[in-house]
Coordinates of C-alpha atoms and ligand atoms in Angstrom, one line a residue:
M1 CA -44.7 71.0 35.9
A2 CA -41.7 68.8 35.5
R3 CA -38.4 70.0 36.9
E4 CA -35.1 70.2 35.0
I5 CA -32.8 67.3 35.7
A6 CA -29.8 69.5 34.9
G7 CA -28.0 70.7 38.0
M8 CA -29.9 68.3 40.3
S9 CA -27.9 66.4 42.9
V10 CA -28.7 62.7 42.7
L11 CA -27.3 59.7 44.7
V12 CA -27.6 56.4 42.8
T13 CA -26.8 53.2 44.8
G14 CA -26.0 50.1 42.9
G15 CA -24.7 52.3 40.1
G16 CA -21.7 50.2 39.2
S17 CA -23.7 48.0 36.8
G18 CA -27.0 47.2 35.1
I19 CA -30.0 49.5 35.6
G20 CA -28.2 51.7 38.2
E21 CA -25.4 52.3 35.7
G22 CA -28.0 53.2 33.1
V23 CA -29.6 55.7 35.5
V24 CA -26.2 57.3 36.3
A25 CA -25.4 57.6 32.6
R26 CA -28.8 59.1 31.6
L27 CA -29.0 61.6 34.5
A28 CA -25.3 62.7 34.2
G29 CA -25.8 63.0 30.5
L30 CA -28.6 65.4 31.1
G31 CA -26.4 67.5 33.4
A32 CA -27.3 66.2 36.9
R33 CA -24.5 66.1 39.5
V34 CA -24.6 62.4 40.2
T35 CA -22.9 60.5 43.0
V36 CA -22.6 56.8 42.3
S37 CA -22.2 54.0 44.9
G38 CA -21.9 50.2 45.1
R39 CA -19.6 47.8 46.9
R40 CA -17.1 47.0 44.1
E41 CA -14.8 50.1 44.0
H42 CA -13.4 49.4 40.6
R43 CA -16.9 49.2 39.0
V44 CA -18.1 52.4 40.7
A45 CA -14.9 54.2 39.7
A46 CA -15.2 53.0 36.1
V47 CA -18.8 54.3 35.8
A48 CA -17.8 57.6 37.5
E49 CA -14.9 58.0 35.0
R50 CA -17.1 57.3 32.0
T51 CA -20.1 59.5 33.0
G52 CA -18.5 62.3 35.0
A53 CA -20.2 61.2 38.2
R54 CA -18.6 61.3 41.6
A55 CA -17.6 57.9 43.0
A56 CA -18.6 57.0 46.6
A57 CA -18.2 53.3 46.9
G58 CA -20.0 51.6 49.8
D59 CA -22.4 49.0 51.1
V60 CA -26.0 50.1 51.9
T61 CA -26.1 47.5 54.7
V62 CA -23.2 49.3 56.5
P63 CA -24.1 52.3 58.7
D64 CA -20.9 54.3 58.1
D65 CA -21.1 53.6 54.4
R66 CA -24.6 54.9 54.2
R67 CA -23.6 58.1 55.9
S68 CA -20.6 58.6 53.7
M69 CA -22.6 58.1 50.5
V70 CA -25.1 60.7 51.6
D71 CA -22.3 63.1 52.8
A72 CA -20.5 62.6 49.4
A73 CA -23.7 63.4 47.4
V74 CA -24.5 66.4 49.5
E75 CA -21.0 67.7 49.1
H76 CA -20.8 66.9 45.4
G77 CA -24.2 68.4 44.5
G78 CA -24.4 71.1 47.1
G79 CA -27.5 69.4 48.6
L80 CA -29.6 66.4 47.6
D81 CA -32.5 66.3 45.1
A82 CA -33.0 62.6 44.7
V83 CA -31.9 59.1 45.9
V84 CA -32.3 56.2 43.5
H85 CA -32.1 52.8 45.2
A86 CA -30.7 50.6 42.5
A87 CA -28.7 48.4 44.9
G88 CA -30.2 45.0 45.1
N89 CA -29.5 41.3 45.1
M90 CA -31.2 38.1 43.9
Y91 CA -31.6 35.2 46.4
R92 CA -33.7 32.3 45.2
G93 CA -34.1 28.6 45.9
P94 CA -36.6 26.0 47.0
I95 CA -38.3 26.9 50.3
E96 CA -36.8 23.9 52.1
E97 CA -33.3 25.1 51.2
L98 CA -33.5 28.7 52.2
T99 CA -31.3 29.8 55.1
R100 CA -31.8 32.3 57.8
Q101 CA -28.6 34.1 56.8
G102 CA -29.5 34.2 53.2
L103 CA -32.9 35.7 53.9
Q104 CA -31.5 38.2 56.3
D105 CA -28.8 39.2 53.8
V106 CA -31.3 39.8 51.0
F107 CA -33.6 41.8 53.1
A108 CA -30.7 43.8 54.5
S109 CA -29.5 44.8 51.0
N110 CA -32.8 45.1 49.2
V111 CA -35.1 46.6 52.0
I112 CA -33.5 47.5 55.3
G113 CA -30.4 49.3 54.0
P114 CA -32.4 51.4 51.5
M115 CA -34.9 52.3 54.2
L116 CA -32.3 53.4 56.6
L117 CA -30.4 55.3 53.8
T118 CA -33.7 57.1 53.0
G119 CA -34.0 58.2 56.6
L120 CA -30.5 59.7 56.5
A121 CA -31.3 61.4 53.2
A122 CA -34.7 62.7 54.2
P123 CA -33.7 66.0 55.9
H124 CA -31.6 66.9 52.8
L125 CA -34.3 65.9 50.4
A126 CA -36.8 68.0 52.4
E127 CA -34.6 71.1 51.9
R128 CA -34.9 70.7 48.1
R129 CA -38.4 69.1 47.9
G130 CA -36.7 66.1 46.4
A131 CA -37.5 62.5 45.5
V132 CA -36.8 58.9 46.4
V133 CA -37.0 56.1 43.8
F134 CA -37.1 52.4 44.7
F135 CA -37.2 49.4 42.3
G136 CA -39.9 46.8 42.6
S137 CA -40.2 44.0 40.2
V138 CA -42.4 42.0 37.8
H139 CA -41.9 39.3 40.4
T140 CA -44.6 40.8 42.5
V141 CA -47.2 40.2 39.8
R142 CA -45.9 37.1 38.0
A143 CA -44.9 34.1 40.0
F144 CA -41.4 32.8 39.4
P145 CA -41.2 29.4 41.3
G146 CA -38.2 29.3 43.6
A147 CA -37.8 33.1 43.7
S148 CA -39.8 33.7 46.9
P149 CA -37.1 35.6 48.8
Y150 CA -36.5 38.1 46.1
A151 CA -40.2 38.5 45.4
A152 CA -40.8 39.1 49.1
T153 CA -38.2 41.9 49.2
K154 CA -39.7 43.5 46.1
G155 CA -43.2 43.3 47.5
A156 CA -41.9 45.1 50.6
L157 CA -40.4 47.9 48.5
E158 CA -43.6 48.4 46.4
T159 CA -45.7 48.6 49.6
L160 CA -43.4 50.9 51.6
T161 CA -43.4 53.3 48.7
G162 CA -47.0 54.4 49.5
A163 CA -46.4 54.6 53.2
L164 CA -43.3 56.7 52.8
A165 CA -45.0 58.9 50.2
A166 CA -47.7 59.7 52.8
E167 CA -45.1 60.2 55.6
L168 CA -42.7 62.5 53.6
G169 CA -45.3 64.3 51.4
P170 CA -46.0 67.0 54.0
R171 CA -42.3 67.9 53.8
G172 CA -42.5 68.1 50.0
V173 CA -40.5 64.9 49.4
R174 CA -41.9 62.6 46.7
V175 CA -41.5 58.8 46.8
G176 CA -41.9 56.5 43.8
C177 CA -41.2 53.0 42.6
V178 CA -40.3 51.7 39.2
R179 CA -41.4 48.1 38.4
P180 CA -39.2 46.8 35.6
G181 CA -39.8 43.7 33.5
G182 CA -36.8 41.7 32.2
V183 CA -33.5 43.5 31.7
L184 CA -30.3 41.6 31.0
T185 CA -27.9 42.6 33.9
E186 CA -25.6 40.7 36.1
I187 CA -27.9 40.3 39.1
N188 CA -28.2 36.5 38.7
Q189 CA -24.5 36.0 37.9
R190 CA -23.4 38.0 40.9
A191 CA -25.6 35.6 43.0
G192 CA -23.8 32.6 41.5
L193 CA -26.9 31.3 39.9
M194 CA -25.8 31.2 36.3
D195 CA -23.0 32.3 33.9
D196 CA -23.3 35.1 31.4
A197 CA -24.3 32.9 28.5
T198 CA -27.0 31.2 30.5
A199 CA -28.3 34.6 31.7
A200 CA -28.4 35.9 28.1
A201 CA -30.2 32.8 26.8
R202 CA -32.7 33.0 29.7
M203 CA -33.4 36.6 29.0
T204 CA -34.0 35.9 25.3
A205 CA -36.5 33.3 26.3
L206 CA -38.2 35.6 28.8
G207 CA -38.3 38.3 26.1
A208 CA -40.9 36.3 24.3
E209 CA -43.2 36.6 27.3
H210 CA -43.3 40.4 27.1
A211 CA -46.2 41.9 25.1
L212 CA -43.6 43.8 23.1
G213 CA -41.6 40.6 22.4
R214 CA -38.3 41.6 24.0
A215 CA -36.6 42.4 27.2
G216 CA -35.8 46.0 28.1
T217 CA -32.6 48.0 28.4
P218 CA -31.2 49.9 31.4
D219 CA -31.9 53.2 29.7
E220 CA -35.5 52.4 29.1
V221 CA -35.9 51.9 32.8
A222 CA -33.8 54.9 33.6
E223 CA -36.3 57.0 31.6
A224 CA -38.9 56.1 34.1
V225 CA -36.6 57.0 37.0
Q226 CA -36.1 60.4 35.4
Y227 CA -39.8 60.9 35.2
L228 CA -40.4 60.1 38.9
I229 CA -37.6 62.4 39.9
T230 CA -38.8 65.4 37.9
A231 CA -42.7 65.1 38.0
E232 CA -43.8 67.6 40.6
W233 CA -47.2 66.1 41.4
V234 CA -46.4 62.4 41.4
T235 CA -45.9 60.6 44.6
G236 CA -46.7 57.1 45.9
A237 CA -46.6 56.0 42.3
L238 CA -45.7 52.5 41.2
L239 CA -44.6 52.9 37.5
T240 CA -44.6 49.7 35.5
V241 CA -42.0 49.7 32.8
D242 CA -42.0 46.2 31.6
G243 CA -42.7 45.8 28.0
G244 CA -46.0 44.1 29.0
L245 CA -44.4 41.2 30.9
G246 CA -46.6 41.8 33.9
L247 CA -49.7 41.4 31.8
G248 CA -49.3 37.7 32.2
I249 CA -50.5 37.1 28.6
T250 CA -51.9 33.7 27.9
G251 CA -52.5 32.2 24.5
A252 CA -55.5 30.1 25.5
Ligands
NAP1 N1 -32.6 43.1 35.7 C1 -34.0 42.9 35.9 O1 -34.6 42.3 35.1 C2 -34.7 43.6 37.0 C3 -36.1 43.5 37.0 C4 -36.8 44.1 38.0 C5 -36.1 44.8 39.0 N2 -34.7 44.8 39.0 C6 -34.1 45.6 40.1 O2 -33.3 46.6 39.5 C7 -32.2 46.9 40.5 C8 -30.9 46.9 39.8 O3 -30.6 45.5 39.5 P1 -29.9 45.1 38.1 O4 -30.8 44.2 37.4 O5 -29.4 46.3 37.4 O6 -28.7 44.2 38.7 P2 -27.1 44.5 38.9 O7 -26.5 44.9 37.6 O8 -26.6 43.3 39.6 O9 -27.1 45.8 39.8 C9 -27.3 45.8 41.2 C10 -26.2 46.6 41.8 O10 -26.4 46.7 43.2 C11 -25.1 46.6 43.8 N3 -25.3 46.2 45.2 C12 -25.7 45.0 45.6 N4 -25.7 44.9 46.9 C13 -25.3 46.1 47.4 C14 -25.1 46.7 48.7 N5 -25.3 45.9 49.8 N6 -24.7 47.9 48.8 C15 -24.4 48.7 47.7 N7 -24.6 48.2 46.4 C16 -25.0 46.9 46.3 C17 -24.3 45.7 43.0 O11 -22.9 46.0 43.0 P3 -21.9 45.5 44.1 O12 -22.0 44.0 44.2 O13 -20.6 45.9 43.6 O14 -22.3 46.2 45.4 C18 -24.8 46.0 41.6 O15 -24.0 46.9 40.9 C19 -32.3 45.9 41.6 O16 -33.1 46.4 42.7 C20 -33.1 44.8 41.0 O17 -33.8 44.0 41.9 C21 -34.0 44.3 38.0

């Protein structure tokens, strides 16, 4: 049986923009007590103001910040029912040009920080038989040349979902992963890869590669997050929500 989202305490990292912002808006709109995090305080504060969520700005790669995000969510919601790891960064480039620092940074924000944050949250989640949601990517099933660092982090997240589901299942904690297709957000622009107009044009072109002929919206991905948080007998699941982009349709 699915649980009610209303009244749940949910921590959303990377909630100051894009898909994370969509998750905050959807869950808060359904009556969850949401705590929103991200590094840019003004973005986190604006989302909190608009949705009624609690702002707890911070960086998932910083130990004190991870602790204060979890503490804020536990305090705001009277416990913790779910952590949604929407924090993430793009790093791409030809293999000859990748740097050690760039690779360490993208793994720190996309994989290592979220794993350590999950460890901090686990005792609280166990008290409420809660859930953890990661974001994989269509990059794990369709090859985007030059995007090997990002794809590698997403492959790690999709894989660790199963291992953590097995580890935390006996304590009643469910672990899931949403694999989105193309959604126009600011992830490439924040990485300095393109401007807004180029990102929009690229997403329109990529839209045609989806079976449904268009890119998705943050709320369409947030719907899947809601499902994974509330579905009582679902764990270790990788939920593809990609408009058919991952099918790799060929016209030949
Ligand atoms: N858009 C897509 O097509 C797509 C497809 C598949 C998967 N995804 C995944 O969906 C998730 C959300 O991305 P998005 O597309 O919505 O991009 P986005 O709008 O750029 O959102 C990512 C958020 O993460 C925050 N963030 C980055 N590093 C952080 C850190 N160290 N600590 C805390 N917050 C951090 C960013 O804000 P600050 O810079 O202020 O911290 C930003 O608000 C990511 O995991 C992404 O890989 C996206």
